Amino acid sequence: MLRLARPRIRCRRLYSSVAASDIEHFKSILPPHAILTTLSPSTLPSSEIDTYNNDWMGKYHGCATTVLKPKTTQQVSDIVRWCASREIPIVPQGGNTGLVGGSVPLQDELVLSLASMNSVRSFDAVSGILVADAGCILQSLTDYVAPHNHIMPVDLGAKGSCHIGGNVATNAGGLRLLRYGSLHGSVLGLEVVLPDGTILDQLTSLRKDNTGYDLKQLFIGAEGTLGIITAVSILTPPSPQASNNVILALPHFDNVLPLYRTVKRQLSEILSAFEFIDRTAYDLAVKHGQGRALSDDDVDGAACFVLVETSGGRREHDEEKLNDLLTTLLDAETPLITTGVLSQNPAQFSSLWALREGVTEAVSKEGKAYKYDISIPLASFKDVVDATRDRLRSKGLLGEHAVKHVLGYGHVGDGNLHLNIVAAAYTQEIQDTLEPFVYELVASYRGSISAEHGIGAMKTHALHYSKNQVSIEWMKKIKALFDPKGIMNPGKPIFQDANGFSIKFFIQKNLPEEVQAELCETVTALGGRVETKVPRQGYILVQNGTAEESRLRLCWTSAERPDRYFVPYTYVEACKIAGMLLKQIFIENGAPITMHIHPSIANPNARSALSQRIMHSGGDPNATAQSARVILADPNTDVFQHLIKTYQGEPDKYIESYLWVKKCVERGSVLYTPLVYKNPGGRRPGEDRTQFTEDDEGNLANWIATKIPYKETGGRTGNRLYQQLCDMKEDPQFAWVSRHTWQSWRERYKKNATRLDGLIALIVDQKKPAQGEKGQYGYVRQPEEKPKKRKRKSKNKEVSYLDDEFIVGSSKMEGMGMGMFQGTAPLPLQALGEMEVQLPGAIPQLPGIVFEGTPAGPSMTTIPDARPAEEEDDGSEWAVRVGNSPPPAWGKRRASADPESMTGVKRPRPNGPFTSPEAEPMPSTSNDMHVVDQAIRQIAAEFRFTVEEVQAHYDRCGEMGLTRARFEAMRALLVDKFPDDV
């Protein structure tokens, strides 16, 4: 999109953002369903308008809060008139299929979607003139005119999504330009809403009208910067009665131009397309399943390929001309081609086009593509591709780790080359290597940096490579004439502040003259101004590591000038590539934040790119590990955790991932990650354990109070709840989460639920609405019932305890071996509730257990149960661990128990040393259980498995349906295998 800044007639004020009062006004123009907004009191989530804020390539991201979807031209006019009075910027949007970020907001502009304006107003089958709303999808219009034996003059790969209004606004080219020309010739008239709300009706259906200026041409290719196209009158050509195509293999690129001359001469009026594909593009299309037009023998030795299409009035005539062409080419004394394949039916015709159109999809599957849509002389196609490849090779960037392929394909008939650089990932180093190199290369051929994609947000800074200063100044004057307030699809020069004033730069004087000249040119082109004296506010461009840089810093660093920044002179190019003024965020008290790039980041290119990004954002990446405030390391190495542990007790010292720098830059501020040594969970001998702190519990309570403020205790113990908590640990605001695993966070709450619930209640009480008052998510708080207390009656019974010498985890017990526990029946739930269990190193008392071969003797004692008559079940859980082994089966607290375990009756086991007397079952207490516990108990009883087994599987999968299906299948399998025993 051509987002030109207005001439500085007056100081530009800040644009207005959409406010709640504006929404109320828009409701008088549009029905409620045509207004999408995230502004209060609306509860629409921002994800609902993400598709309007992000471009198709995923490169540009806006933050618009409101999308309007008018259905009539009058509604568009009313909206624009209101926005003009309020100075609210507008971004018109069609199918949003552009490749240069021209149809998405750059900030919080109002998005005006024309998708609802999708009616065909009229069609004249005699003249072929179609009048349609701007929101009509190109494929829909193609289908509409097809029964009338007409076709659309433009054909694009995105025809299933793009709108005709967007096609005209960007002057889209496509595959049929060779035959039917550009939209400047096909469009007969337009209906446009101007920036002040005036409707400009030039929707003529006349093919000849020589009465003054042809104003419609100003809006074709203007990308919505002069007005909003609401309807189009376009000439549709008759459908060809016969279409054929042929793919040709060429041994050398030098044969392409002679072949093009021969094809034009012999096919003349029926030639409709002449598409070029180099060998790399062809191989990728075949590799990723886009079709195989030629056999392996036919493509052997081919350097490139050409797809030729004909569209004529009689099939026999066209096929005869094509056959004559192939005979001429193959029988030549020095053949221009090695072989060719002619389509014989519609399926083969579509297959050959699929090969050409599938290159784009194949490139996206192969890696991350840097795309350049350029116009250059036909003879230069291969030279540009080769020069780009050589440039990357000279920088050491060719290879699987960086740039995998450099390829070219495009429309030979109109001189449009699509240069694609396919890389493993987008990196700043590759970007710096390609730009401005590619643009300068195009300029050397007097070509265009944009053949058909437009300027958009991507190429605004590079416009001067294709247009001279006089042309640019007159475009600015036209923009100022139509849009004096600058609200139509606005763009802002990078080096201008919010008030439209140029940002000032000072260049280190002893830099090479050619470097200074290039810096001056770039700064000026981006809206800035180069000063001969050091500015009070602005940027001093220096060469790091030089004596002059040290002198400048010594003389001009001042606490009274906090807005004077020292940056490397590469900062200018970095801002141009980023499309924005890079903030100086790595600065504290006027001094750069010192950083050290640890050797664990082994890739030298990554280290260099990281260093540049830090310097461009105000930091100093050259400090030693001891003096640096921040140490950047690779989090995927063991040394990362070692560094955290080493510096954990040192104040103002931070260990960060190399990704932290990117996150800070994107956020526009610095947020340190707390120094914590992560407890990995299930630790091995010798590993440290991270203890829970008051801050941990405070953070947990605050999070629960925000996440589920009014749920009961039972609703705060789900696995997924804590898994969601740990999923946010990458956000620096949730860095505290990484101190523990999700299981540890859950257990911390469960073991301290009573105390933590009190803390959560205090937090909620400060934030919650009053009863009956509407809350932030639209709910109305209702009175809550108090949870029922689960009572136990004490029984004056005696419990046996083991001698102190049998300590779990002690050397004596280890000497006895684990065989002593085999065959031991599960402990009764009532007995488990009486145990007092301590952490490793303590002496747990195990009631009611008699080990095989261990007679009861003087060491056994009995004491009465001393519990109070009533107590509330605190739901605490515990586990007994023998050494470093997992807890035995009897050492796990049941979430719920089956009838046998609740009564204390031990089930007889084959060959086991114990038998248990029969006992009366305890009445069910399922009404007091959590719904999950009830379901687990039901599955265990229904399919005759222990509750522990069902609980363990549910904890792993988290799905009750899957748990039931598993145990049902297991019971069926046991019945089938052991019908007599099960």
JSON list of C-alpha atoms in Angstrom, two decimals, residues 312-397:
[
{"chain": "A", "resi": 312, "resn": "GLY", "atom": "CA", "xyz": [-8.67, -19.27, -29.41]},
{"chain": "A", "resi": 313, "resn": "GLY", "atom": "CA", "xyz": [-11.94, -19.73, -31.23]},
{"chain": "A", "resi": 314, "resn": "ARG", "atom": "CA", "xyz": [-11.46, -23.20, -32.77]},
{"chain": "A", "resi": 315, "resn": "ARG", "atom": "CA", "xyz": [-9.71, -26.19, -31.16]},
{"chain": "A", "resi": 316, "resn": "GLU", "atom": "CA", "xyz": [-8.56, -27.79, -34.40]},
{"chain": "A", "resi": 317, "resn": "HIS", "atom": "CA", "xyz": [-6.99, -24.54, -35.58]},
{"chain": "A", "resi": 318, "resn": "ASP", "atom": "CA", "xyz": [-5.21, -23.96, -32.23]},
{"chain": "A", "resi": 319, "resn": "GLU", "atom": "CA", "xyz": [-3.94, -27.53, -31.97]},
{"chain": "A", "resi": 320, "resn": "GLU", "atom": "CA", "xyz": [-2.60, -27.36, -35.51]},
{"chain": "A", "resi": 321, "resn": "LYS", "atom": "CA", "xyz": [-0.68, -24.18, -34.68]},
{"chain": "A", "resi": 322, "resn": "LEU", "atom": "CA", "xyz": [0.71, -25.72, -31.50]},
{"chain": "A", "resi": 323, "resn": "ASN", "atom": "CA", "xyz": [1.79, -28.89, -33.31]},
{"chain": "A", "resi": 324, "resn": "ASP", "atom": "CA", "xyz": [3.49, -26.80, -35.99]},
{"chain": "A", "resi": 325, "resn": "LEU", "atom": "CA", "xyz": [5.27, -24.87, -33.25]},
{"chain": "A", "resi": 326, "resn": "LEU", "atom": "CA", "xyz": [6.55, -28.05, -31.57]},
{"chain": "A", "resi": 327, "resn": "THR", "atom": "CA", "xyz": [7.69, -29.45, -34.93]},
{"chain": "A", "resi": 328, "resn": "THR", "atom": "CA", "xyz": [9.57, -26.25, -35.69]},
{"chain": "A", "resi": 329, "resn": "LEU", "atom": "CA", "xyz": [11.25, -26.22, -32.27]},
{"chain": "A", "resi": 330, "resn": "LEU", "atom": "CA", "xyz": [12.27, -29.90, -32.28]},
{"chain": "A", "resi": 331, "resn": "ASP", "atom": "CA", "xyz": [13.43, -30.04, -35.90]},
{"chain": "A", "resi": 332, "resn": "ALA", "atom": "CA", "xyz": [15.57, -26.90, -35.69]},
{"chain": "A", "resi": 333, "resn": "GLU", "atom": "CA", "xyz": [19.25, -27.30, -36.47]},
{"chain": "A", "resi": 334, "resn": "THR", "atom": "CA", "xyz": [20.02, -26.06, -32.94]},
{"chain": "A", "resi": 335, "resn": "PRO", "atom": "CA", "xyz": [16.87, -26.95, -30.94]},
{"chain": "A", "resi": 336, "resn": "LEU", "atom": "CA", "xyz": [15.73, -24.41, -28.35]},
{"chain": "A", "resi": 337, "resn": "ILE", "atom": "CA", "xyz": [13.99, -27.13, -26.32]},
{"chain": "A", "resi": 338, "resn": "THR", "atom": "CA", "xyz": [14.80, -30.70, -25.34]},
{"chain": "A", "resi": 339, "resn": "THR", "atom": "CA", "xyz": [11.20, -31.93, -25.11]},
{"chain": "A", "resi": 340, "resn": "GLY", "atom": "CA", "xyz": [7.61, -30.82, -24.57]},
{"chain": "A", "resi": 341, "resn": "VAL", "atom": "CA", "xyz": [4.27, -32.19, -23.40]},
{"chain": "A", "resi": 342, "resn": "LEU", "atom": "CA", "xyz": [0.98, -31.01, -24.93]},
{"chain": "A", "resi": 343, "resn": "SER", "atom": "CA", "xyz": [-2.24, -31.38, -22.91]},
{"chain": "A", "resi": 344, "resn": "GLN", "atom": "CA", "xyz": [-4.80, -33.63, -24.59]},
{"chain": "A", "resi": 345, "resn": "ASN", "atom": "CA", "xyz": [-7.86, -33.07, -22.41]},
{"chain": "A", "resi": 346, "resn": "PRO", "atom": "CA", "xyz": [-9.19, -30.68, -19.72]},
{"chain": "A", "resi": 347, "resn": "ALA", "atom": "CA", "xyz": [-7.69, -32.79, -16.93]},
{"chain": "A", "resi": 348, "resn": "GLN", "atom": "CA", "xyz": [-4.20, -32.57, -18.41]},
{"chain": "A", "resi": 349, "resn": "PHE", "atom": "CA", "xyz": [-4.72, -28.87, -19.07]},
{"chain": "A", "resi": 350, "resn": "SER", "atom": "CA", "xyz": [-5.49, -28.29, -15.37]},
{"chain": "A", "resi": 351, "resn": "SER", "atom": "CA", "xyz": [-2.60, -30.53, -14.34]},
{"chain": "A", "resi": 352, "resn": "LEU", "atom": "CA", "xyz": [-0.04, -28.46, -16.22]},
{"chain": "A", "resi": 353, "resn": "TRP", "atom": "CA", "xyz": [-1.36, -25.23, -14.69]},
{"chain": "A", "resi": 354, "resn": "ALA", "atom": "CA", "xyz": [-1.34, -26.88, -11.26]},
{"chain": "A", "resi": 355, "resn": "LEU", "atom": "CA", "xyz": [2.39, -27.45, -11.68]},
{"chain": "A", "resi": 356, "resn": "ARG", "atom": "CA", "xyz": [3.00, -23.74, -12.30]},
{"chain": "A", "resi": 357, "resn": "GLU", "atom": "CA", "xyz": [0.56, -22.43, -9.69]},
{"chain": "A", "resi": 358, "resn": "GLY", "atom": "CA", "xyz": [1.76, -24.99, -7.15]},
{"chain": "A", "resi": 359, "resn": "VAL", "atom": "CA", "xyz": [5.23, -23.48, -6.91]},
{"chain": "A", "resi": 360, "resn": "THR", "atom": "CA", "xyz": [4.05, -20.97, -4.29]},
{"chain": "A", "resi": 361, "resn": "GLU", "atom": "CA", "xyz": [2.58, -23.70, -2.09]},
{"chain": "A", "resi": 362, "resn": "ALA", "atom": "CA", "xyz": [5.67, -25.89, -2.55]},
{"chain": "A", "resi": 363, "resn": "VAL", "atom": "CA", "xyz": [7.92, -23.04, -1.45]},
{"chain": "A", "resi": 364, "resn": "SER", "atom": "CA", "xyz": [5.84, -22.52, 1.71]},
{"chain": "A", "resi": 365, "resn": "LYS", "atom": "CA", "xyz": [6.15, -26.23, 2.55]},
{"chain": "A", "resi": 366, "resn": "GLU", "atom": "CA", "xyz": [9.90, -26.20, 2.04]},
{"chain": "A", "resi": 367, "resn": "GLY", "atom": "CA", "xyz": [10.68, -23.39, 4.50]},
{"chain": "A", "resi": 368, "resn": "LYS", "atom": "CA", "xyz": [10.36, -19.68, 5.21]},
{"chain": "A", "resi": 369, "resn": "ALA", "atom": "CA", "xyz": [10.29, -17.61, 2.03]},
{"chain": "A", "resi": 370, "resn": "TYR", "atom": "CA", "xyz": [11.61, -14.12, 1.39]},
{"chain": "A", "resi": 371, "resn": "LYS", "atom": "CA", "xyz": [9.53, -13.01, -1.60]},
{"chain": "A", "resi": 372, "resn": "TYR", "atom": "CA", "xyz": [10.41, -10.25, -4.05]},
{"chain": "A", "resi": 373, "resn": "ASP", "atom": "CA", "xyz": [7.95, -9.30, -6.79]},
{"chain": "A", "resi": 374, "resn": "ILE", "atom": "CA", "xyz": [9.99, -7.32, -9.29]},
{"chain": "A", "resi": 375, "resn": "SER", "atom": "CA", "xyz": [9.84, -6.05, -12.89]},
{"chain": "A", "resi": 376, "resn": "ILE", "atom": "CA", "xyz": [13.10, -6.25, -14.85]},
{"chain": "A", "resi": 377, "resn": "PRO", "atom": "CA", "xyz": [14.14, -6.81, -18.47]},
{"chain": "A", "resi": 378, "resn": "LEU", "atom": "CA", "xyz": [13.46, -10.39, -19.59]},
{"chain": "A", "resi": 379, "resn": "ALA", "atom": "CA", "xyz": [17.14, -11.06, -20.34]},
{"chain": "A", "resi": 380, "resn": "SER", "atom": "CA", "xyz": [18.00, -10.30, -16.70]},
{"chain": "A", "resi": 381, "resn": "PHE", "atom": "CA", "xyz": [15.83, -12.94, -15.01]},
{"chain": "A", "resi": 382, "resn": "LYS", "atom": "CA", "xyz": [18.64, -15.46, -14.56]},
{"chain": "A", "resi": 383, "resn": "ASP", "atom": "CA", "xyz": [21.22, -12.78, -13.76]},
{"chain": "A", "resi": 384, "resn": "VAL", "atom": "CA", "xyz": [19.17, -11.51, -10.81]},
{"chain": "A", "resi": 385, "resn": "VAL", "atom": "CA", "xyz": [18.65, -15.02, -9.44]},
{"chain": "A", "resi": 386, "resn": "ASP", "atom": "CA", "xyz": [22.34, -15.88, -9.82]},
{"chain": "A", "resi": 387, "resn": "ALA", "atom": "CA", "xyz": [23.51, -12.58, -8.33]},
{"chain": "A", "resi": 388, "resn": "THR", "atom": "CA", "xyz": [21.29, -13.10, -5.28]},
{"chain": "A", "resi": 389, "resn": "ARG", "atom": "CA", "xyz": [22.57, -16.65, -4.82]},
{"chain": "A", "resi": 390, "resn": "ASP", "atom": "CA", "xyz": [26.19, -15.45, -5.09]},
{"chain": "A", "resi": 391, "resn": "ARG", "atom": "CA", "xyz": [25.51, -12.72, -2.54]},
{"chain": "A", "resi": 392, "resn": "LEU", "atom": "CA", "xyz": [24.21, -15.24, -0.02]},
{"chain": "A", "resi": 393, "resn": "ARG", "atom": "CA", "xyz": [27.09, -17.62, -0.74]},
{"chain": "A", "resi": 394, "resn": "SER", "atom": "CA", "xyz": [29.64, -14.89, -0.12]},
{"chain": "A", "resi": 395, "resn": "LYS", "atom": "CA", "xyz": [28.10, -14.33, 3.32]},
{"chain": "A", "resi": 396, "resn": "GLY", "atom": "CA", "xyz": [28.23, -18.04, 4.15]},
{"chain": "A", "resi": 397, "resn": "LEU", "atom": "CA", "xyz": [24.45, -18.31, 4.25]}
]
